[in-house]
mmCIF file of C-alpha atoms in Angstrom:
data_model
loop_
_atom_site.group_PDB
_atom_site.id
_atom_site.type_symbol
_atom_site.label_atom_id
_atom_site.label_comp_id
_atom_site.label_asym_id
_atom_site.label_seq_id
_atom_site.Cartn_x
_atom_site.Cartn_y
_atom_site.Cartn_z
ATOM 1 C CA MET A 1 0.000 0.000 0.000
ATOM 2 C CA SER A 2 1.387 3.405 -0.944
ATOM 3 C CA ALA A 3 1.979 6.069 1.687
ATOM 4 C CA HIS A 4 -0.832 8.275 0.327
ATOM 5 C CA ARG A 5 -3.312 5.398 0.284
ATOM 6 C CA ARG A 6 -2.317 4.332 3.794
ATOM 7 C CA ALA A 7 -2.837 7.895 5.029
ATOM 8 C CA ALA A 8 -6.317 7.945 3.477
ATOM 9 C CA VAL A 9 -7.198 4.615 5.129
ATOM 10 C CA VAL A 10 -5.951 5.882 8.498
ATOM 11 C CA ALA A 11 -7.949 9.101 8.160
ATOM 12 C CA LEU A 12 -11.184 7.248 7.335
ATOM 13 C CA THR A 13 -10.647 4.718 10.126
ATOM 14 C CA ALA A 14 -9.968 7.545 12.591
ATOM 15 C CA LEU A 15 -13.476 8.874 11.965
ATOM 16 C CA ALA A 16 -14.838 5.869 13.903
ATOM 17 C CA PRO A 17 -13.282 6.666 17.323
ATOM 18 C CA VAL A 18 -13.956 10.365 16.744
ATOM 19 C CA SER A 19 -17.630 9.507 16.229
ATOM 20 C CA TRP A 20 -17.644 7.294 19.326
ATOM 21 C CA GLY A 21 -16.271 10.255 21.268
ATOM 22 C CA THR A 22 -19.555 12.088 20.661
ATOM 23 C CA THR A 23 -21.568 9.369 22.444
ATOM 24 C CA TYR A 24 -21.228 10.967 25.885
ATOM 25 C CA VAL A 25 -22.640 14.336 24.813
ATOM 26 C CA VAL A 26 -25.514 12.748 22.884
ATOM 27 C CA THR A 27 -26.343 10.380 25.749
ATOM 28 C CA THR A 28 -26.288 12.968 28.526
ATOM 29 C CA GLU A 29 -28.055 15.729 26.594
ATOM 30 C CA LEU A 30 -30.674 13.874 24.529
ATOM 31 C CA LEU A 31 -31.347 10.312 25.695
ATOM 32 C CA PRO A 32 -33.481 8.991 28.591
ATOM 33 C CA PRO A 33 -31.412 8.482 31.764
ATOM 34 C CA GLU A 34 -30.666 5.119 33.370
ATOM 35 C CA ARG A 35 -31.268 3.061 30.206
ATOM 36 C CA PRO A 36 -27.783 1.902 29.144
ATOM 37 C CA LEU A 37 -28.799 -1.547 27.900
ATOM 38 C CA PHE A 38 -31.702 -0.182 25.879
ATOM 39 C CA THR A 39 -29.313 2.344 24.352
ATOM 40 C CA ALA A 40 -26.830 -0.440 23.545
ATOM 41 C CA LEU A 41 -29.628 -2.484 21.947
ATOM 42 C CA VAL A 42 -30.842 0.451 19.844
ATOM 43 C CA ARG A 43 -27.296 1.191 18.713
ATOM 44 C CA ALA A 44 -26.595 -2.377 17.614
ATOM 45 C CA LEU A 45 -29.660 -4.213 16.304
ATOM 46 C CA PRO A 46 -31.323 -1.578 14.045
ATOM 47 C CA ALA A 47 -27.939 -0.627 12.563
ATOM 48 C CA GLY A 48 -27.124 -4.272 11.879
ATOM 49 C CA LEU A 49 -30.489 -5.021 10.274
ATOM 50 C CA LEU A 50 -30.220 -1.860 8.178
ATOM 51 C CA LEU A 51 -26.860 -2.953 6.799
ATOM 52 C CA LEU A 52 -28.157 -6.469 6.119
ATOM 53 C CA VAL A 53 -31.130 -5.117 4.183
ATOM 54 C CA PHE A 54 -28.883 -2.741 2.253
ATOM 55 C CA ASP A 55 -26.218 -5.331 1.359
ATOM 56 C CA ARG A 56 -28.415 -8.474 1.322
ATOM 57 C CA VAL A 57 -25.516 -10.871 1.954
ATOM 58 C CA LEU A 58 -25.753 -13.545 4.647
ATOM 59 C CA PRO A 59 -22.920 -15.609 6.143
ATOM 60 C CA ARG A 60 -22.115 -19.014 4.686
ATOM 61 C CA GLY A 61 -20.529 -22.088 6.192
ATOM 62 C CA ALA A 62 -18.099 -21.382 9.016
ATOM 63 C CA TRP A 63 -18.877 -17.680 8.845
ATOM 64 C CA TRP A 64 -22.124 -18.243 10.751
ATOM 65 C CA TRP A 65 -20.213 -19.052 13.919
ATOM 66 C CA LYS A 66 -17.347 -16.666 13.143
ATOM 67 C CA ALA A 67 -19.794 -13.769 12.748
ATOM 68 C CA GLY A 68 -21.405 -14.813 16.026
ATOM 69 C CA VAL A 69 -18.067 -14.826 17.854
ATOM 70 C CA LEU A 70 -17.032 -11.449 16.419
ATOM 71 C CA GLY A 71 -20.469 -9.984 17.126
ATOM 72 C CA ALA A 72 -20.302 -11.192 20.732
ATOM 73 C CA LEU A 73 -16.795 -9.785 21.306
ATOM 74 C CA ASN A 74 -17.077 -6.474 19.430
ATOM 75 C CA ILE A 75 -20.722 -5.687 20.246
ATOM 76 C CA GLY A 76 -22.700 -8.125 22.397
ATOM 77 C CA ALA A 77 -20.256 -8.277 25.315
ATOM 78 C CA PHE A 78 -18.462 -4.982 24.721
ATOM 79 C CA PHE A 79 -21.507 -2.680 24.909
ATOM 80 C CA PRO A 80 -23.060 -4.014 28.171
ATOM 81 C CA LEU A 81 -19.697 -4.280 29.937
ATOM 82 C CA LEU A 82 -18.792 -0.766 28.819
ATOM 83 C CA PHE A 83 -22.051 0.671 30.146
ATOM 84 C CA LEU A 84 -21.740 -1.288 33.411
ATOM 85 C CA ALA A 85 -18.279 0.196 33.912
ATOM 86 C CA ALA A 86 -19.546 3.682 33.074
ATOM 87 C CA TYR A 87 -22.279 3.422 35.703
ATOM 88 C CA ARG A 88 -20.040 2.063 38.474
ATOM 89 C CA LEU A 89 -16.881 4.098 37.829
ATOM 90 C CA PRO A 90 -16.080 7.761 37.246
ATOM 91 C CA GLY A 91 -16.015 8.292 33.492
ATOM 92 C CA GLY A 92 -12.359 9.247 33.555
ATOM 93 C CA LEU A 93 -11.300 6.069 35.315
ATOM 94 C CA ALA A 94 -13.298 3.928 32.858
ATOM 95 C CA ALA A 95 -11.558 5.694 29.968
ATOM 96 C CA VAL A 96 -8.136 5.115 31.533
ATOM 97 C CA VAL A 97 -8.795 1.379 31.868
ATOM 98 C CA GLY A 98 -9.998 1.376 28.251
ATOM 99 C CA SER A 99 -6.842 3.111 27.084
ATOM 100 C CA VAL A 100 -4.784 -0.054 27.693
ATOM 101 C CA GLY A 101 -6.517 -1.563 24.641
ATOM 102 C CA PRO A 102 -3.511 -1.080 22.309
ATOM 103 C CA LEU A 103 -1.258 -2.966 24.734
ATOM 104 C CA LEU A 104 -3.756 -5.840 24.928
ATOM 105 C CA VAL A 105 -3.920 -5.928 21.132
ATOM 106 C CA LEU A 106 -0.126 -6.174 20.977
ATOM 107 C CA GLY A 107 -0.190 -9.191 23.272
ATOM 108 C CA LEU A 108 -3.073 -10.891 21.468
ATOM 109 C CA SER A 109 -1.467 -10.208 18.072
ATOM 110 C CA ALA A 110 1.665 -12.009 19.254
ATOM 111 C CA LEU A 111 -0.444 -14.919 20.526
ATOM 112 C CA LEU A 112 -2.967 -15.270 17.679
ATOM 113 C CA LEU A 113 -1.187 -13.727 14.682
ATOM 114 C CA GLY A 114 2.426 -14.562 15.507
ATOM 115 C CA ARG A 115 3.462 -10.897 15.340
ATOM 116 C CA ARG A 116 6.242 -9.919 17.699
ATOM 117 C CA PRO A 117 5.446 -6.563 19.367
ATOM 118 C CA ALA A 118 7.609 -3.722 18.105
ATOM 119 C CA LEU A 119 9.200 -1.532 20.763
ATOM 120 C CA ARG A 120 7.811 1.547 18.994
ATOM 121 C CA ASP A 121 4.260 0.217 19.297
ATOM 122 C CA VAL A 122 4.711 -0.644 22.978
ATOM 123 C CA LEU A 123 6.003 2.871 23.656
ATOM 124 C CA ALA A 124 3.190 4.460 21.625
ATOM 125 C CA GLY A 125 0.546 2.467 23.504
ATOM 126 C CA THR A 126 2.066 3.337 26.874
ATOM 127 C CA VAL A 127 2.363 7.050 26.089
ATOM 128 C CA ALA A 128 -1.204 7.119 24.722
ATOM 129 C CA ALA A 129 -2.529 5.565 27.951
ATOM 130 C CA LEU A 130 -0.545 8.112 29.990
ATOM 131 C CA GLY A 131 -1.892 10.988 27.899
ATOM 132 C CA VAL A 132 -5.503 9.818 28.225
ATOM 133 C CA SER A 133 -4.997 9.505 31.988
ATOM 134 C CA MET A 134 -3.844 13.113 32.171
ATOM 135 C CA VAL A 135 -6.901 14.251 30.203
ATOM 136 C CA VAL A 136 -9.728 12.380 31.909
ATOM 137 C CA LEU A 137 -8.615 11.082 35.302
ATOM 138 C CA ARG A 138 -10.004 12.849 38.338
ATOM 139 C CA ALA A 139 -9.553 12.260 42.026
ATOM 140 C CA ALA A 140 -11.902 9.525 43.191
ATOM 141 C CA GLY A 141 -12.702 7.586 46.346
ATOM 142 C CA ALA A 142 -12.460 3.854 46.821
ATOM 143 C CA LEU A 143 -12.439 1.902 43.569
ATOM 144 C CA ASP A 144 -15.401 -0.291 42.670
ATOM 145 C CA ALA A 145 -13.974 -3.746 41.973
ATOM 146 C CA LEU A 146 -16.884 -4.826 39.766
ATOM 147 C CA GLY A 147 -16.654 -1.605 37.767
ATOM 148 C CA VAL A 148 -12.909 -1.994 37.219
ATOM 149 C CA ALA A 149 -13.395 -5.641 36.199
ATOM 150 C CA ALA A 150 -16.163 -4.661 33.748
ATOM 151 C CA ALA A 151 -14.030 -1.896 32.239
ATOM 152 C CA PHE A 152 -11.094 -4.230 31.757
ATOM 153 C CA ALA A 153 -13.312 -7.016 30.387
ATOM 154 C CA SER A 154 -14.920 -4.661 27.858
ATOM 155 C CA THR A 155 -11.477 -3.517 26.707
ATOM 156 C CA ALA A 156 -10.223 -7.096 26.443
ATOM 157 C CA SER A 157 -13.365 -8.121 24.538
ATOM 158 C CA MET A 158 -12.896 -5.374 21.953
ATOM 159 C CA ALA A 159 -9.173 -6.131 21.681
ATOM 160 C CA ALA A 160 -9.848 -9.827 21.057
ATOM 161 C CA GLY A 161 -12.528 -8.972 18.499
ATOM 162 C CA THR A 162 -10.161 -6.610 16.706
ATOM 163 C CA VAL A 163 -7.387 -9.206 16.444
ATOM 164 C CA LEU A 164 -9.759 -12.001 15.361
ATOM 165 C CA THR A 165 -11.332 -9.689 12.770
ATOM 166 C CA GLN A 166 -7.899 -9.276 11.209
ATOM 167 C CA LYS A 167 -6.998 -12.949 11.606
ATOM 168 C CA TRP A 168 -10.147 -14.180 9.846
ATOM 169 C CA GLY A 169 -10.454 -11.339 7.337
ATOM 170 C CA ARG A 170 -13.591 -11.436 5.187
ATOM 171 C CA PRO A 171 -15.037 -14.162 2.960
ATOM 172 C CA GLU A 172 -14.211 -13.768 -0.705
ATOM 173 C CA GLY A 173 -16.593 -11.324 -2.372
ATOM 174 C CA VAL A 174 -17.943 -9.971 0.936
ATOM 175 C CA GLY A 175 -17.467 -6.274 1.714
ATOM 176 C CA PRO A 176 -17.212 -4.414 5.039
ATOM 177 C CA LEU A 177 -20.946 -3.545 4.961
ATOM 178 C CA ALA A 178 -21.976 -7.187 5.218
ATOM 179 C CA LEU A 179 -19.313 -8.068 7.797
ATOM 180 C CA THR A 180 -20.385 -5.125 9.968
ATOM 181 C CA GLY A 181 -24.067 -5.990 9.571
ATOM 182 C CA TRP A 182 -23.461 -9.578 10.667
ATOM 183 C CA GLN A 183 -21.648 -8.502 13.813
ATOM 184 C CA LEU A 184 -24.071 -5.748 14.819
ATOM 185 C CA THR A 185 -27.055 -8.048 14.321
ATOM 186 C CA ALA A 186 -25.471 -10.911 16.260
ATOM 187 C CA GLY A 187 -24.424 -8.567 19.062
ATOM 188 C CA GLY A 188 -27.836 -6.886 19.166
ATOM 189 C CA LEU A 189 -29.611 -10.244 19.439
ATOM 190 C CA LEU A 190 -27.393 -11.088 22.422
ATOM 191 C CA ILE A 191 -28.152 -7.757 24.123
ATOM 192 C CA ALA A 192 -31.942 -7.827 23.508
ATOM 193 C CA PRO A 193 -32.995 -10.378 26.169
ATOM 194 C CA LEU A 194 -30.624 -8.837 28.722
ATOM 195 C CA ALA A 195 -32.010 -5.348 28.088
ATOM 196 C CA PHE A 196 -35.658 -6.390 28.484
ATOM 197 C CA LEU A 197 -34.888 -8.578 31.518
ATOM 198 C CA VAL A 198 -32.975 -5.875 33.395
ATOM 199 C CA GLU A 199 -34.664 -2.647 32.232
ATOM 200 C CA GLY A 200 -38.126 -3.751 31.159
ATOM 201 C CA ALA A 201 -40.189 -2.138 28.410
ATOM 202 C CA PRO A 202 -38.671 0.580 26.200
ATOM 203 C CA PRO A 203 -39.035 4.143 27.511
ATOM 204 C CA ALA A 204 -41.187 6.840 25.922
ATOM 205 C CA LEU A 205 -39.177 8.987 23.516
ATOM 206 C CA ASP A 206 -39.491 12.701 22.797
ATOM 207 C CA ALA A 207 -38.224 14.365 19.629
ATOM 208 C CA GLY A 208 -34.775 14.977 21.075
ATOM 209 C CA ALA A 209 -34.358 11.355 22.172
ATOM 210 C CA ALA A 210 -35.596 10.075 18.808
ATOM 211 C CA GLY A 211 -33.071 12.290 17.040
ATOM 212 C CA GLY A 212 -30.300 11.179 19.389
ATOM 213 C CA TYR A 213 -31.035 7.505 18.782
ATOM 214 C CA ALA A 214 -31.211 8.086 15.032
ATOM 215 C CA TYR A 215 -27.746 9.656 15.161
ATOM 216 C CA LEU A 216 -26.392 6.763 17.229
ATOM 217 C CA VAL A 217 -27.819 4.173 14.817
ATOM 218 C CA LEU A 218 -26.873 5.775 11.503
ATOM 219 C CA VAL A 219 -23.634 7.662 12.196
ATOM 220 C CA ASN A 220 -22.245 6.560 15.535
ATOM 221 C CA THR A 221 -22.761 2.845 14.894
ATOM 222 C CA ALA A 222 -23.566 1.810 11.304
ATOM 223 C CA LEU A 223 -21.192 4.195 9.531
ATOM 224 C CA ALA A 224 -18.540 4.238 12.265
ATOM 225 C CA TYR A 225 -18.282 0.461 12.505
ATOM 226 C CA VAL A 226 -18.181 0.038 8.720
ATOM 227 C CA LEU A 227 -15.197 2.401 8.661
ATOM 228 C CA TRP A 228 -13.634 0.622 11.645
ATOM 229 C CA PHE A 229 -13.868 -2.915 10.267
ATOM 230 C CA ARG A 230 -12.829 -1.688 6.825
ATOM 231 C CA GLY A 231 -9.736 -0.126 8.419
ATOM 232 C CA ILE A 232 -8.872 -3.271 10.369
ATOM 233 C CA GLY A 233 -8.783 -5.122 7.059
ATOM 234 C CA ARG A 234 -6.189 -2.703 5.669
ATOM 235 C CA LEU A 235 -4.144 -1.696 8.724
ATOM 236 C CA THR A 236 -2.514 -3.805 11.402
ATOM 237 C CA ALA A 237 -4.614 -4.448 14.487
ATOM 238 C CA THR A 238 -2.176 -2.331 16.505
ATOM 239 C CA GLN A 239 -2.419 0.620 14.126
ATOM 240 C CA ALA A 240 -6.210 0.545 14.269
ATOM 241 C CA THR A 241 -6.361 0.262 18.062
ATOM 242 C CA LEU A 242 -3.867 3.092 18.539
ATOM 243 C CA LEU A 243 -6.534 5.328 17.004
ATOM 244 C CA GLY A 244 -8.706 4.561 20.039
ATOM 245 C CA PRO A 245 -7.424 7.492 22.187
ATOM 246 C CA LEU A 246 -9.130 9.829 19.715
ATOM 247 C CA SER A 247 -12.424 8.834 21.371
ATOM 248 C CA PRO A 248 -11.795 10.229 24.896
ATOM 249 C CA LEU A 249 -9.949 13.193 23.383
ATOM 250 C CA THR A 250 -13.009 14.003 21.266
ATOM 251 C CA ALA A 251 -15.262 13.646 24.304
ATOM 252 C CA ALA A 252 -13.055 16.054 26.286
ATOM 253 C CA VAL A 253 -13.030 18.652 23.504
ATOM 254 C CA LEU A 254 -16.818 18.447 23.067
ATOM 255 C CA GLY A 255 -17.308 18.731 26.832
ATOM 256 C CA TRP A 256 -15.242 21.920 26.783
ATOM 257 C CA ALA A 257 -16.948 23.340 23.663
ATOM 258 C CA LEU A 258 -20.584 22.371 24.359
ATOM 259 C CA LEU A 259 -20.918 21.650 28.077
ATOM 260 C CA ASP A 260 -18.754 24.457 29.504
ATOM 261 C CA GLU A 261 -16.248 22.025 30.982
ATOM 262 C CA SER A 262 -12.794 23.422 31.650
ATOM 263 C CA LEU A 263 -9.483 22.218 30.242
ATOM 264 C CA THR A 264 -6.414 22.609 32.432
ATOM 265 C CA ALA A 265 -2.800 22.850 31.366
ATOM 266 C CA LEU A 266 -2.285 19.250 32.502
ATOM 267 C CA GLN A 267 -5.164 18.088 30.298
ATOM 268 C CA LEU A 268 -3.817 19.973 27.302
ATOM 269 C CA ALA A 269 -0.418 18.359 27.857
ATOM 270 C CA GLY A 270 -2.126 14.962 28.055
ATOM 271 C CA MET A 271 -3.961 15.652 24.798
ATOM 272 C CA THR A 272 -0.656 16.464 23.136
ATOM 273 C CA LEU A 273 0.924 13.242 24.394
ATOM 274 C CA ALA A 274 -2.038 11.047 23.426
ATOM 275 C CA PHE A 275 -2.420 12.600 19.994
ATOM 276 C CA GLY A 276 1.323 12.396 19.338
ATOM 277 C CA ALA A 277 1.340 8.703 20.324
ATOM 278 C CA THR A 278 -1.640 8.079 18.044
ATOM 279 C CA VAL A 279 0.178 9.662 15.097
ATOM 280 C CA ALA A 280 3.417 7.822 15.911
ATOM 281 C CA GLY A 281 1.508 4.547 15.963
ATOM 282 C CA GLN A 282 0.508 5.021 12.326
ATOM 283 C CA LEU A 283 4.047 5.560 11.033
ATOM 284 C CA ARG A 284 5.488 2.527 9.323
ATOM 285 C CA ALA A 285 8.621 1.996 7.283
ATOM 286 C CA PRO A 286 7.799 1.367 3.619
ATOM 287 C CA SER A 287 7.708 -2.327 2.781
ATOM 288 C CA ALA A 288 7.420 -4.309 -0.409
ATOM 289 C CA ASP A 289 3.936 -4.927 -1.758
ATOM 290 C CA PRO A 290 3.300 -8.679 -1.282
ATOM 291 C CA THR A 291 1.116 -8.732 -4.401
ATOM 292 C CA ARG A 292 3.864 -7.367 -6.633
ATOM 293 C CA PRO A 293 6.011 -10.036 -8.314
ATOM 294 C CA GLN A 294 9.610 -9.926 -7.171
ATOM 295 C CA LEU A 295 12.560 -10.387 -9.547
ATOM 296 C CA THR A 296 14.636 -13.408 -8.588
ATOM 297 C CA PRO A 297 17.219 -15.474 -10.506
ATOM 298 C CA ASP A 298 14.435 -17.953 -11.314
ATOM 299 C CA ASN A 299 12.312 -15.485 -13.258
ATOM 300 C CA LEU A 300 14.954 -13.384 -14.969
ATOM 301 C CA ALA A 301 14.903 -14.141 -18.729
ATOM 302 C CA PRO A 302 18.018 -13.735 -20.915
ATOM 303 C CA VAL A 303 17.966 -10.992 -23.516
ATOM 304 C CA ALA A 304 18.447 -12.016 -27.173
ATOM 305 C CA LEU A 305 20.875 -10.112 -29.339
ATOM 306 C CA PRO A 306 19.819 -9.081 -32.882
ATOM 307 C CA GLY A 307 19.546 -12.155 -35.121
ATOM 308 C CA GLN A 308 19.978 -14.551 -32.202
ATOM 309 C CA ARG A 309 17.492 -17.260 -31.230
ATOM 310 C CA LEU A 310 17.575 -18.302 -27.633
ATOM 311 C CA PRO A 311 16.908 -21.940 -26.723
ATOM 312 C CA ALA A 312 13.969 -22.815 -24.527
ATOM 313 C CA PRO A 313 15.012 -22.912 -20.900
ATOM 314 C CA HIS A 314 15.560 -26.206 -19.162
ATOM 315 C CA VAL A 315 12.386 -27.638 -17.650
ATOM 316 C CA GLY A 316 13.003 -28.578 -14.037
ATOM 317 C CA THR A 317 10.858 -29.773 -11.196
ATOM 318 C CA GLY A 318 11.359 -26.920 -8.726
ATOM 319 C CA PRO A 319 8.479 -24.664 -7.712
ATOM 320 C CA HIS A 320 9.909 -21.732 -9.642
ATOM 321 C CA GLN A 321 10.943 -23.592 -12.830
ATOM 322 C CA ARG A 322 8.476 -23.607 -15.702
ATOM 323 C CA GLN A 323 8.510 -23.878 -19.529
ATOM 324 C CA SER A 324 8.798 -20.589 -21.429
ATOM 325 C CA PRO A 325 8.518 -19.909 -25.142
ATOM 326 C CA SER A 326 11.653 -19.086 -27.137
ATOM 327 C CA VAL A 327 12.465 -15.450 -27.658
ATOM 328 C CA ARG A 328 12.845 -14.314 -31.272
ATOM 329 C CA THR A 329 13.974 -11.003 -32.707
#
């Protein structure tokens, strides 16, 4: 992939965590309070069904269970655990626990993809987590063990889903719309019984809530996850996850711009660190395109001089030896 194309892929993928960073403002300002599971259900299931209707491609063979596993990790488990953590922990602490996602992805990539973590990626992930901590962490009392466990589990679930998404790729002829639709639908179906069991019937919605849910379904979930899973297919899992700090940074900026929240010098320094680590995580040394044929001694043909006829090359049995026509001039 060329540098310009890689930059375009990174920019489009980055729109996903930026969009997710708007969730806090939309939730607090427009949506009914105390309904996290209903909100998770509305985000996932309608968006998934919409993408399925639009693309009209269903899984085949092993992709039925693969889509179920990815949907459970990326959506079905991630959303409820994330909301449980948000309700039991200060928002800043939940974001700090979530910021270790890139480091978890590095470990899982080594385990499942056989990729040895690069020191640069480890440093970028560590600095990003430090920067997010400086932006969002506030003084708090005693920690809630269940909340911390839920925050870590949600981060680990998303990290595992990200690595498996790259490991399995997509079926031949299937685009990111279908893959995203499968996962959102599977995750939404897992959340549905939990939401109705815990929270009961859906709440009454006013115009503001209806608009907020429409935004979450169409932009914050359907479009954002299509861009995210498309990016995972073109970037490394570590590169994609190192874009994650853009989410709490976006939330902090929107809180300052729209909710009159203040930004201290320490927070601004943390933003600089986190953003710099995010950019550093996208820098890669140029490498050869694996789809481009490489010139080796086995595929270099001799050049005929004027009036010369070259004999057909010897036919061997090696994997790179094959019959070629004679060259005439």
